[in-house]
């Protein structure tokens, strides 16, 4: 599955690994459909018509259908109120056909994303954003795990990158990627540093890291010369540069000359995130089935 991009640097092909994960998901979904008498169900909620969000939602619904997961579309106008959106979440929480609920972010101005995410049944929280699921991960009892961080862990495993004992640096401390990424790496036995707006010397923290996860959301925030020779680089960033080209948070060309492993942008963690979302959907369906039978 590996390919050399520069010297001995290995390209971490998220597309190829995502295909493997989606095959596993389809097999589990078929088994669950036979057991439940229906396919696992995923409700995808979009509020407004943000062009980028619409593309993401369309891709997620298509991927779900290809994996044998029933997708329930809920497309709401940008004028939707907090109370109306929360009422929909409540109905989906009670709907036995729905095993997973995904609310596409960002929400339009005026809607409280934290309140909406907290309203989702943790057992149906396929994004893994709910405070209960984050807390379980912090306590080393993972349930439904945040998709992008879990995608990093799966991609590392597929390429034989042993995380235990590695000095890992996560650049970015968001609730969606940076913080849960640090928890995932701790769970895997790495020694973890998280860089944030209060970090005095980001360059020094990156330069000594054997594994770097970049999750800042700023194009080429990390120069390639910062990367330690032989390090594993996982670039979560999806940005547009001045020419409109899609680039990551890491200056790829120079980093690829120094790294041992590196994800491309696009084609790295984007496909893995969707694959792990689908995995969470069938995991949620399996857990709910076991809970009922138990």
PDB file of C-alpha atoms in Angstrom:
ATOM      1  CA  UNK A   1       0.000   0.000   0.000  1.00  0.00           C
ATOM      2  CA  UNK A   2       2.992   2.308   0.418  1.00  0.00           C
ATOM      3  CA  UNK A   3       4.645   4.464  -2.234  1.00  0.00           C
ATOM      4  CA  UNK A   4       7.851   6.494  -2.035  1.00  0.00           C
ATOM      5  CA  UNK A   5       7.444  10.219  -2.711  1.00  0.00           C
ATOM      6  CA  UNK A   6      10.950  11.542  -1.987  1.00  0.00           C
ATOM      7  CA  UNK A   7      14.004   9.524  -1.062  1.00  0.00           C
ATOM      8  CA  UNK A   8      12.729   7.054   1.517  1.00  0.00           C
ATOM      9  CA  UNK A   9       9.590   9.059   2.396  1.00  0.00           C
ATOM     10  CA  UNK A  10       6.386   7.005   2.380  1.00  0.00           C
ATOM     11  CA  UNK A  11       3.134   8.557   1.151  1.00  0.00           C
ATOM     12  CA  UNK A  12       0.291   7.788   3.578  1.00  0.00           C
ATOM     13  CA  UNK A  13      -2.449   7.063   1.063  1.00  0.00           C
ATOM     14  CA  UNK A  14      -5.690   7.896   2.833  1.00  0.00           C
ATOM     15  CA  UNK A  15      -7.747   7.101  -0.252  1.00  0.00           C
ATOM     16  CA  UNK A  16      -6.515   3.504  -0.391  1.00  0.00           C
ATOM     17  CA  UNK A  17      -6.954   2.879   3.335  1.00  0.00           C
ATOM     18  CA  UNK A  18     -10.398   4.505   3.257  1.00  0.00           C
ATOM     19  CA  UNK A  19     -11.460   2.050   0.548  1.00  0.00           C
ATOM     20  CA  UNK A  20     -10.414  -0.803   2.851  1.00  0.00           C
ATOM     21  CA  UNK A  21     -12.293   0.669   5.829  1.00  0.00           C
ATOM     22  CA  UNK A  22     -15.412   1.244   3.741  1.00  0.00           C
ATOM     23  CA  UNK A  23     -15.298  -2.385   2.621  1.00  0.00           C
ATOM     24  CA  UNK A  24     -15.208  -3.459   6.259  1.00  0.00           C
ATOM     25  CA  UNK A  25     -18.107  -1.109   7.002  1.00  0.00           C
ATOM     26  CA  UNK A  26     -20.183  -2.533   4.149  1.00  0.00           C
ATOM     27  CA  UNK A  27     -19.639  -6.082   5.435  1.00  0.00           C
ATOM     28  CA  UNK A  28     -20.680  -5.070   8.968  1.00  0.00           C
ATOM     29  CA  UNK A  29     -23.682  -3.132   7.646  1.00  0.00           C
ATOM     30  CA  UNK A  30     -24.884  -6.179   5.679  1.00  0.00           C
ATOM     31  CA  UNK A  31     -24.523  -8.401   8.751  1.00  0.00           C
ATOM     32  CA  UNK A  32     -26.433  -5.910  10.884  1.00  0.00           C
ATOM     33  CA  UNK A  33     -29.176  -5.533   8.277  1.00  0.00           C
ATOM     34  CA  UNK A  34     -29.730  -9.288   8.386  1.00  0.00           C
ATOM     35  CA  UNK A  35     -29.862  -9.243  12.163  1.00  0.00           C
ATOM     36  CA  UNK A  36     -31.986  -6.116  12.573  1.00  0.00           C
ATOM     37  CA  UNK A  37     -34.267  -6.591   9.595  1.00  0.00           C
ATOM     38  CA  UNK A  38     -33.232  -3.150   8.326  1.00  0.00           C
ATOM     39  CA  UNK A  39     -29.986  -1.420   7.358  1.00  0.00           C
ATOM     40  CA  UNK A  40     -28.158   0.799   9.825  1.00  0.00           C
ATOM     41  CA  UNK A  41     -29.586   4.315   9.572  1.00  0.00           C
ATOM     42  CA  UNK A  42     -27.740   7.641   9.431  1.00  0.00           C
ATOM     43  CA  UNK A  43     -29.544  10.992   9.614  1.00  0.00           C
ATOM     44  CA  UNK A  44     -27.587  13.823   7.978  1.00  0.00           C
ATOM     45  CA  UNK A  45     -28.788  17.316   8.898  1.00  0.00           C
ATOM     46  CA  UNK A  46     -27.740  20.405   6.954  1.00  0.00           C
ATOM     47  CA  UNK A  47     -28.896  23.901   7.870  1.00  0.00           C
ATOM     48  CA  UNK A  48     -28.530  26.468   5.100  1.00  0.00           C
ATOM     49  CA  UNK A  49     -26.858  26.027   1.734  1.00  0.00           C
ATOM     50  CA  UNK A  50     -23.174  26.762   2.309  1.00  0.00           C
ATOM     51  CA  UNK A  51     -21.495  25.505  -0.900  1.00  0.00           C
ATOM     52  CA  UNK A  52     -18.628  23.687   0.830  1.00  0.00           C
ATOM     53  CA  UNK A  53     -20.994  22.098   3.358  1.00  0.00           C
ATOM     54  CA  UNK A  54     -23.292  20.978   0.539  1.00  0.00           C
ATOM     55  CA  UNK A  55     -20.389  19.158  -1.146  1.00  0.00           C
ATOM     56  CA  UNK A  56     -19.398  17.462   2.117  1.00  0.00           C
ATOM     57  CA  UNK A  57     -22.983  16.427   2.849  1.00  0.00           C
ATOM     58  CA  UNK A  58     -23.489  15.054  -0.659  1.00  0.00           C
ATOM     59  CA  UNK A  59     -20.289  13.001  -0.372  1.00  0.00           C
ATOM     60  CA  UNK A  60     -21.280  11.644   3.038  1.00  0.00           C
ATOM     61  CA  UNK A  61     -24.737  10.610   1.861  1.00  0.00           C
ATOM     62  CA  UNK A  62     -23.305   8.956  -1.243  1.00  0.00           C
ATOM     63  CA  UNK A  63     -20.680   7.098   0.809  1.00  0.00           C
ATOM     64  CA  UNK A  64     -23.337   5.906   3.250  1.00  0.00           C
ATOM     65  CA  UNK A  65     -25.507   4.524   0.455  1.00  0.00           C
ATOM     66  CA  UNK A  66     -22.524   2.721  -1.097  1.00  0.00           C
ATOM     67  CA  UNK A  67     -21.795   1.092   2.278  1.00  0.00           C
ATOM     68  CA  UNK A  68     -25.358  -0.177   2.688  1.00  0.00           C
ATOM     69  CA  UNK A  69     -26.318   2.436   5.281  1.00  0.00           C
ATOM     70  CA  UNK A  70     -29.740   4.058   4.961  1.00  0.00           C
ATOM     71  CA  UNK A  71     -29.329   7.831   4.795  1.00  0.00           C
ATOM     72  CA  UNK A  72     -32.091  10.139   6.025  1.00  0.00           C
ATOM     73  CA  UNK A  73     -31.699  13.646   4.605  1.00  0.00           C
ATOM     74  CA  UNK A  74     -32.856  16.668   6.572  1.00  0.00           C
ATOM     75  CA  UNK A  75     -32.100  19.881   4.676  1.00  0.00           C
ATOM     76  CA  UNK A  76     -33.276  22.942   6.584  1.00  0.00           C
ATOM     77  CA  UNK A  77     -33.311  26.619   5.583  1.00  0.00           C
ATOM     78  CA  UNK A  78     -30.709  28.998   7.017  1.00  0.00           C
ATOM     79  CA  UNK A  79     -33.547  30.751   8.862  1.00  0.00           C
ATOM     80  CA  UNK A  80     -34.155  27.660  11.049  1.00  0.00           C
ATOM     81  CA  UNK A  81     -34.377  28.564  14.735  1.00  0.00           C
ATOM     82  CA  UNK A  82     -32.548  26.897  17.607  1.00  0.00           C
ATOM     83  CA  UNK A  83     -35.826  25.522  18.917  1.00  0.00           C
ATOM     84  CA  UNK A  84     -36.809  24.003  15.558  1.00  0.00           C
ATOM     85  CA  UNK A  85     -33.403  22.388  15.102  1.00  0.00           C
ATOM     86  CA  UNK A  86     -33.425  21.016  18.651  1.00  0.00           C
ATOM     87  CA  UNK A  87     -36.927  19.640  18.083  1.00  0.00           C
ATOM     88  CA  UNK A  88     -35.650  17.772  15.013  1.00  0.00           C
ATOM     89  CA  UNK A  89     -32.714  16.369  17.005  1.00  0.00           C
ATOM     90  CA  UNK A  90     -35.153  15.186  19.669  1.00  0.00           C
ATOM     91  CA  UNK A  91     -37.258  13.376  17.049  1.00  0.00           C
ATOM     92  CA  UNK A  92     -34.173  11.728  15.553  1.00  0.00           C
ATOM     93  CA  UNK A  93     -33.001  10.649  19.017  1.00  0.00           C
ATOM     94  CA  UNK A  94     -36.335   8.809  19.420  1.00  0.00           C
ATOM     95  CA  UNK A  95     -36.460   7.338  15.890  1.00  0.00           C
ATOM     96  CA  UNK A  96     -35.537   3.625  16.002  1.00  0.00           C
ATOM     97  CA  UNK A  97     -34.606   3.638  12.306  1.00  0.00           C
ATOM     98  CA  UNK A  98     -31.853   6.178  13.026  1.00  0.00           C
ATOM     99  CA  UNK A  99     -28.673   4.783  14.579  1.00  0.00           C
ATOM    100  CA  UNK A 100     -26.493   7.825  13.927  1.00  0.00           C
ATOM    101  CA  UNK A 101     -27.047  11.579  13.723  1.00  0.00           C
ATOM    102  CA  UNK A 102     -24.715  13.972  11.937  1.00  0.00           C
ATOM    103  CA  UNK A 103     -25.250  17.743  11.991  1.00  0.00           C
ATOM    104  CA  UNK A 104     -23.058  19.397   9.377  1.00  0.00           C
ATOM    105  CA  UNK A 105     -20.909  22.208  10.752  1.00  0.00           C
ATOM    106  CA  UNK A 106     -20.535  25.142  10.645  1.00  0.00           C
ATOM    107  CA  UNK A 107     -24.098  26.165  11.436  1.00  0.00           C
ATOM    108  CA  UNK A 108     -25.433  29.539  10.243  1.00  0.00           C
ATOM    109  CA  UNK A 109     -24.918  32.537  12.492  1.00  0.00           C
ATOM    110  CA  UNK A 110     -27.406  32.676  15.335  1.00  0.00           C
ATOM    111  CA  UNK A 111     -27.467  28.929  15.999  1.00  0.00           C
ATOM    112  CA  UNK A 112     -25.680  27.555  19.064  1.00  0.00           C
ATOM    113  CA  UNK A 113     -23.537  24.671  17.781  1.00  0.00           C
ATOM    114  CA  UNK A 114     -22.532  23.508  21.264  1.00  0.00           C
ATOM    115  CA  UNK A 115     -26.139  23.350  22.401  1.00  0.00           C
ATOM    116  CA  UNK A 116     -27.137  21.439  19.266  1.00  0.00           C
ATOM    117  CA  UNK A 117     -24.300  18.925  19.551  1.00  0.00           C
ATOM    118  CA  UNK A 118     -25.026  18.396  23.256  1.00  0.00           C
ATOM    119  CA  UNK A 119     -28.640  17.583  22.386  1.00  0.00           C
ATOM    120  CA  UNK A 120     -27.667  14.541  20.288  1.00  0.00           C
ATOM    121  CA  UNK A 121     -27.978  11.179  22.027  1.00  0.00           C
ATOM    122  CA  UNK A 122     -24.327  10.217  22.754  1.00  0.00           C
ATOM    123  CA  UNK A 123     -25.099   6.731  21.453  1.00  0.00           C
ATOM    124  CA  UNK A 124     -26.024   8.261  18.073  1.00  0.00           C
ATOM    125  CA  UNK A 125     -23.198  10.828  17.986  1.00  0.00           C
ATOM    126  CA  UNK A 126     -21.335   9.538  14.923  1.00  0.00           C
ATOM    127  CA  UNK A 127     -19.080  12.625  14.809  1.00  0.00           C
ATOM    128  CA  UNK A 128     -17.808  11.751  18.280  1.00  0.00           C
ATOM    129  CA  UNK A 129     -18.133  15.387  19.383  1.00  0.00           C
ATOM    130  CA  UNK A 130     -20.471  14.925  22.350  1.00  0.00           C
ATOM    131  CA  UNK A 131     -18.940  15.692  25.760  1.00  0.00           C
ATOM    132  CA  UNK A 132     -19.836  12.160  26.912  1.00  0.00           C
ATOM    133  CA  UNK A 133     -17.869  10.551  24.079  1.00  0.00           C
ATOM    134  CA  UNK A 134     -14.927  12.902  24.551  1.00  0.00           C
ATOM    135  CA  UNK A 135     -14.984  12.148  28.265  1.00  0.00           C
ATOM    136  CA  UNK A 136     -15.018   8.400  27.680  1.00  0.00           C
ATOM    137  CA  UNK A 137     -12.001   8.769  25.401  1.00  0.00           C
ATOM    138  CA  UNK A 138     -10.227  10.764  28.126  1.00  0.00           C
ATOM    139  CA  UNK A 139     -10.955   7.953  30.586  1.00  0.00           C
ATOM    140  CA  UNK A 140      -9.503   5.324  28.225  1.00  0.00           C
ATOM    141  CA  UNK A 141     -12.981   3.879  27.563  1.00  0.00           C
ATOM    142  CA  UNK A 142     -13.566   4.942  23.934  1.00  0.00           C
ATOM    143  CA  UNK A 143     -17.062   4.568  22.507  1.00  0.00           C
ATOM    144  CA  UNK A 144     -17.885   6.619  19.382  1.00  0.00           C
ATOM    145  CA  UNK A 145     -14.590   8.331  18.582  1.00  0.00           C
ATOM    146  CA  UNK A 146     -13.977  11.653  16.764  1.00  0.00           C
ATOM    147  CA  UNK A 147     -13.575  10.713  13.118  1.00  0.00           C
ATOM    148  CA  UNK A 148     -10.458  12.588  12.012  1.00  0.00           C
ATOM    149  CA  UNK A 149      -8.310  11.687  15.057  1.00  0.00           C
ATOM    150  CA  UNK A 150      -9.424   8.070  14.822  1.00  0.00           C
ATOM    151  CA  UNK A 151      -8.580   8.201  11.118  1.00  0.00           C
ATOM    152  CA  UNK A 152      -5.018   9.234  11.997  1.00  0.00           C
ATOM    153  CA  UNK A 153      -4.711   6.249  14.348  1.00  0.00           C
ATOM    154  CA  UNK A 154      -6.068   3.820  11.738  1.00  0.00           C
ATOM    155  CA  UNK A 155      -3.848   5.217   8.981  1.00  0.00           C
ATOM    156  CA  UNK A 156      -0.769   4.909  11.212  1.00  0.00           C
ATOM    157  CA  UNK A 157      -1.691   1.306  12.016  1.00  0.00           C
ATOM    158  CA  UNK A 158      -2.112   0.403   8.344  1.00  0.00           C
ATOM    159  CA  UNK A 159       1.411   1.624   7.624  1.00  0.00           C
ATOM    160  CA  UNK A 160       2.958  -0.050  10.651  1.00  0.00           C
ATOM    161  CA  UNK A 161       3.810   3.174  12.472  1.00  0.00           C
ATOM    162  CA  UNK A 162       4.166   2.076  16.098  1.00  0.00           C
ATOM    163  CA  UNK A 163       2.872   4.937  18.240  1.00  0.00           C
ATOM    164  CA  UNK A 164       3.815   3.642  21.671  1.00  0.00           C
ATOM    165  CA  UNK A 165       6.698   5.679  23.102  1.00  0.00           C
ATOM    166  CA  UNK A 166       6.821   8.158  20.208  1.00  0.00           C
ATOM    167  CA  UNK A 167       7.256  11.845  20.950  1.00  0.00           C
ATOM    168  CA  UNK A 168       4.154  13.319  19.284  1.00  0.00           C
ATOM    169  CA  UNK A 169       3.242  16.965  18.736  1.00  0.00           C
ATOM    170  CA  UNK A 170      -0.270  18.108  17.860  1.00  0.00           C
ATOM    171  CA  UNK A 171      -0.406  21.629  16.432  1.00  0.00           C
ATOM    172  CA  UNK A 172      -3.873  23.005  17.156  1.00  0.00           C
ATOM    173  CA  UNK A 173      -6.140  22.520  20.150  1.00  0.00           C
ATOM    174  CA  UNK A 174      -9.698  22.571  18.771  1.00  0.00           C
ATOM    175  CA  UNK A 175     -12.429  20.407  20.284  1.00  0.00           C
ATOM    176  CA  UNK A 176     -12.968  18.763  16.894  1.00  0.00           C
ATOM    177  CA  UNK A 177      -9.400  17.644  16.108  1.00  0.00           C
ATOM    178  CA  UNK A 178      -6.569  18.864  18.339  1.00  0.00           C
ATOM    179  CA  UNK A 179      -7.795  17.918  21.806  1.00  0.00           C
ATOM    180  CA  UNK A 180      -9.280  14.510  20.899  1.00  0.00           C
ATOM    181  CA  UNK A 181      -6.186  13.815  18.775  1.00  0.00           C
ATOM    182  CA  UNK A 182      -4.036  14.274  21.855  1.00  0.00           C
ATOM    183  CA  UNK A 183      -6.294  11.869  23.771  1.00  0.00           C
ATOM    184  CA  UNK A 184      -6.083   9.269  20.975  1.00  0.00           C
ATOM    185  CA  UNK A 185      -2.289   9.485  20.944  1.00  0.00           C
ATOM    186  CA  UNK A 186      -2.158   9.167  24.730  1.00  0.00           C
ATOM    187  CA  UNK A 187      -4.382   6.101  24.467  1.00  0.00           C
ATOM    188  CA  UNK A 188      -1.921   4.665  21.933  1.00  0.00           C
ATOM    189  CA  UNK A 189       0.989   5.197  24.338  1.00  0.00           C
ATOM    190  CA  UNK A 190       2.663   8.226  22.761  1.00  0.00           C
ATOM    191  CA  UNK A 191       4.163  11.102  24.738  1.00  0.00           C
ATOM    192  CA  UNK A 192       2.100  14.080  23.629  1.00  0.00           C
ATOM    193  CA  UNK A 193       2.639  17.839  23.357  1.00  0.00           C
ATOM    194  CA  UNK A 194      -0.193  20.122  22.202  1.00  0.00           C
ATOM    195  CA  UNK A 195       0.706  23.472  20.629  1.00  0.00           C
ATOM    196  CA  UNK A 196      -1.851  26.292  20.912  1.00  0.00           C
ATOM    197  CA  UNK A 197      -1.995  30.083  20.900  1.00  0.00           C
ATOM    198  CA  UNK A 198      -0.052  30.211  24.173  1.00  0.00           C
ATOM    199  CA  UNK A 199       2.826  28.041  22.987  1.00  0.00           C
ATOM    200  CA  UNK A 200       6.048  30.071  23.073  1.00  0.00           C
ATOM    201  CA  UNK A 201       8.093  28.211  20.457  1.00  0.00           C
ATOM    202  CA  UNK A 202       6.030  26.093  18.066  1.00  0.00           C
ATOM    203  CA  UNK A 203       9.044  25.504  15.827  1.00  0.00           C
ATOM    204  CA  UNK A 204      11.016  23.869  18.650  1.00  0.00           C
ATOM    205  CA  UNK A 205       8.078  21.631  19.617  1.00  0.00           C
ATOM    206  CA  UNK A 206       7.589  20.476  16.019  1.00  0.00           C
ATOM    207  CA  UNK A 207      11.321  20.032  15.372  1.00  0.00           C
ATOM    208  CA  UNK A 208      11.759  17.490  18.164  1.00  0.00           C
ATOM    209  CA  UNK A 209       8.594  15.516  17.346  1.00  0.00           C
ATOM    210  CA  UNK A 210       8.781  12.022  15.873  1.00  0.00           C
ATOM    211  CA  UNK A 211       5.128  12.376  14.877  1.00  0.00           C
ATOM    212  CA  UNK A 212       3.373  15.621  13.941  1.00  0.00           C
ATOM    213  CA  UNK A 213      -0.354  16.175  13.532  1.00  0.00           C
ATOM    214  CA  UNK A 214      -1.087  19.572  11.965  1.00  0.00           C
ATOM    215  CA  UNK A 215      -4.607  20.831  12.675  1.00  0.00           C
ATOM    216  CA  UNK A 216      -4.445  24.625  12.535  1.00  0.00           C
ATOM    217  CA  UNK A 217      -6.484  25.506   9.461  1.00  0.00           C
ATOM    218  CA  UNK A 218      -3.859  27.877   8.032  1.00  0.00           C
ATOM    219  CA  UNK A 219      -2.127  27.160   4.710  1.00  0.00           C
ATOM    220  CA  UNK A 220       1.534  26.162   5.104  1.00  0.00           C
ATOM    221  CA  UNK A 221       1.581  27.234   8.765  1.00  0.00           C
ATOM    222  CA  UNK A 222       4.345  24.685   9.394  1.00  0.00           C
ATOM    223  CA  UNK A 223       7.409  25.159   7.140  1.00  0.00           C
ATOM    224  CA  UNK A 224       8.901  21.924   5.858  1.00  0.00           C
ATOM    225  CA  UNK A 225      12.257  22.753   7.449  1.00  0.00           C
ATOM    226  CA  UNK A 226      10.671  22.377  10.892  1.00  0.00           C
ATOM    227  CA  UNK A 227      10.038  18.667  10.321  1.00  0.00           C
ATOM    228  CA  UNK A 228      12.461  16.312  12.047  1.00  0.00           C
ATOM    229  CA  UNK A 229      14.127  13.925   9.566  1.00  0.00           C
ATOM    230  CA  UNK A 230      12.233  10.632   9.524  1.00  0.00           C
ATOM    231  CA  UNK A 231       9.153  11.963  11.354  1.00  0.00           C
ATOM    232  CA  UNK A 232       5.592  10.885  10.524  1.00  0.00           C
ATOM    233  CA  UNK A 233       3.499  13.871   9.369  1.00  0.00           C
ATOM    234  CA  UNK A 234      -0.311  13.820   9.411  1.00  0.00           C
ATOM    235  CA  UNK A 235      -1.727  16.993   7.843  1.00  0.00           C
ATOM    236  CA  UNK A 236      -5.378  17.595   8.736  1.00  0.00           C
ATOM    237  CA  UNK A 237      -5.537  21.048   7.129  1.00  0.00           C
ATOM    238  CA  UNK A 238      -7.645  21.646   4.035  1.00  0.00           C
ATOM    239  CA  UNK A 239      -7.036  25.211   2.860  1.00  0.00           C
ATOM    240  CA  UNK A 240      -6.940  27.247  -0.328  1.00  0.00           C
ATOM    241  CA  UNK A 241      -3.760  29.142  -1.098  1.00  0.00           C
ATOM    242  CA  UNK A 242      -3.566  32.459  -2.969  1.00  0.00           C
ATOM    243  CA  UNK A 243      -3.897  30.654  -6.312  1.00  0.00           C
ATOM    244  CA  UNK A 244      -6.959  28.676  -5.201  1.00  0.00           C
ATOM    245  CA  UNK A 245      -5.014  25.426  -4.942  1.00  0.00           C
ATOM    246  CA  UNK A 246      -5.941  23.061  -2.103  1.00  0.00           C
ATOM    247  CA  UNK A 247      -3.075  22.798   0.392  1.00  0.00           C
ATOM    248  CA  UNK A 248      -2.497  21.606   3.922  1.00  0.00           C
ATOM    249  CA  UNK A 249      -1.174  23.195   7.097  1.00  0.00           C
ATOM    250  CA  UNK A 250       2.318  21.854   6.303  1.00  0.00           C
ATOM    251  CA  UNK A 251       4.499  23.126   3.442  1.00  0.00           C
ATOM    252  CA  UNK A 252       4.375  19.784   1.663  1.00  0.00           C
ATOM    253  CA  UNK A 253       7.253  19.750  -0.834  1.00  0.00           C
ATOM    254  CA  UNK A 254      10.040  20.492   1.652  1.00  0.00           C
ATOM    255  CA  UNK A 255       8.403  18.419   4.396  1.00  0.00           C
ATOM    256  CA  UNK A 256       8.227  15.431   2.040  1.00  0.00           C
ATOM    257  CA  UNK A 257      11.997  15.660   1.548  1.00  0.00           C
ATOM    258  CA  UNK A 258      12.563  15.293   5.305  1.00  0.00           C
ATOM    259  CA  UNK A 259       9.710  13.131   6.645  1.00  0.00           C
ATOM    260  CA  UNK A 260       9.626   9.364   6.937  1.00  0.00           C
ATOM    261  CA  UNK A 261       5.874   9.297   6.255  1.00  0.00           C
ATOM    262  CA  UNK A 262       3.532  12.064   5.121  1.00  0.00           C
ATOM    263  CA  UNK A 263      -0.125  12.487   4.147  1.00  0.00           C
ATOM    264  CA  UNK A 264      -0.962  14.330   0.940  1.00  0.00           C
ATOM    265  CA  UNK A 265      -3.545  17.113   0.741  1.00  0.00           C
ATOM    266  CA  UNK A 266      -5.960  16.246  -0.739  1.00  0.00           C
ATOM    267  CA  UNK A 267      -6.128  12.455  -0.531  1.00  0.00           C
ATOM    268  CA  UNK A 268      -4.872  11.942   3.004  1.00  0.00           C
ATOM    269  CA  UNK A 269      -7.107  12.461   6.006  1.00  0.00           C
ATOM    270  CA  UNK A 270     -10.182  13.744   4.156  1.00  0.00           C
ATOM    271  CA  UNK A 271     -11.149  10.280   2.836  1.00  0.00           C
ATOM    272  CA  UNK A 272     -10.235   8.726   6.184  1.00  0.00           C
ATOM    273  CA  UNK A 273     -12.579  11.067   8.047  1.00  0.00           C
ATOM    274  CA  UNK A 274     -15.576   9.998   5.957  1.00  0.00           C
ATOM    275  CA  UNK A 275     -14.597   6.323   6.271  1.00  0.00           C
ATOM    276  CA  UNK A 276     -14.396   6.568  10.062  1.00  0.00           C
ATOM    277  CA  UNK A 277     -17.757   8.366  10.126  1.00  0.00           C
ATOM    278  CA  UNK A 278     -19.311   5.383   8.355  1.00  0.00           C
ATOM    279  CA  UNK A 279     -17.518   3.061  10.763  1.00  0.00           C
ATOM    280  CA  UNK A 280     -19.047   4.989  13.662  1.00  0.00           C
ATOM    281  CA  UNK A 281     -22.506   4.650  12.091  1.00  0.00           C
ATOM    282  CA  UNK A 282     -22.341   0.839  12.034  1.00  0.00           C
ATOM    283  CA  UNK A 283     -20.678   0.808  15.465  1.00  0.00           C
ATOM    284  CA  UNK A 284     -23.586   2.870  16.816  1.00  0.00           C
ATOM    285  CA  UNK A 285     -26.084   0.469  15.240  1.00  0.00           C
ATOM    286  CA  UNK A 286     -24.245  -2.534  16.704  1.00  0.00           C
ATOM    287  CA  UNK A 287     -24.099  -1.013  20.183  1.00  0.00           C
ATOM    288  CA  UNK A 288     -27.791  -0.138  20.102  1.00  0.00           C
ATOM    289  CA  UNK A 289     -28.669  -3.672  18.967  1.00  0.00           C
ATOM    290  CA  UNK A 290     -26.603  -5.182  21.766  1.00  0.00           C
ATOM    291  CA  UNK A 291     -28.184  -2.821  24.298  1.00  0.00           C
ATOM    292  CA  UNK A 292     -31.689  -3.883  23.260  1.00  0.00           C
ATOM    293  CA  UNK A 293     -30.873  -7.586  23.263  1.00  0.00           C
ATOM    294  CA  UNK A 294     -29.128  -7.235  26.606  1.00  0.00           C
TER     295      UNK A 294
END
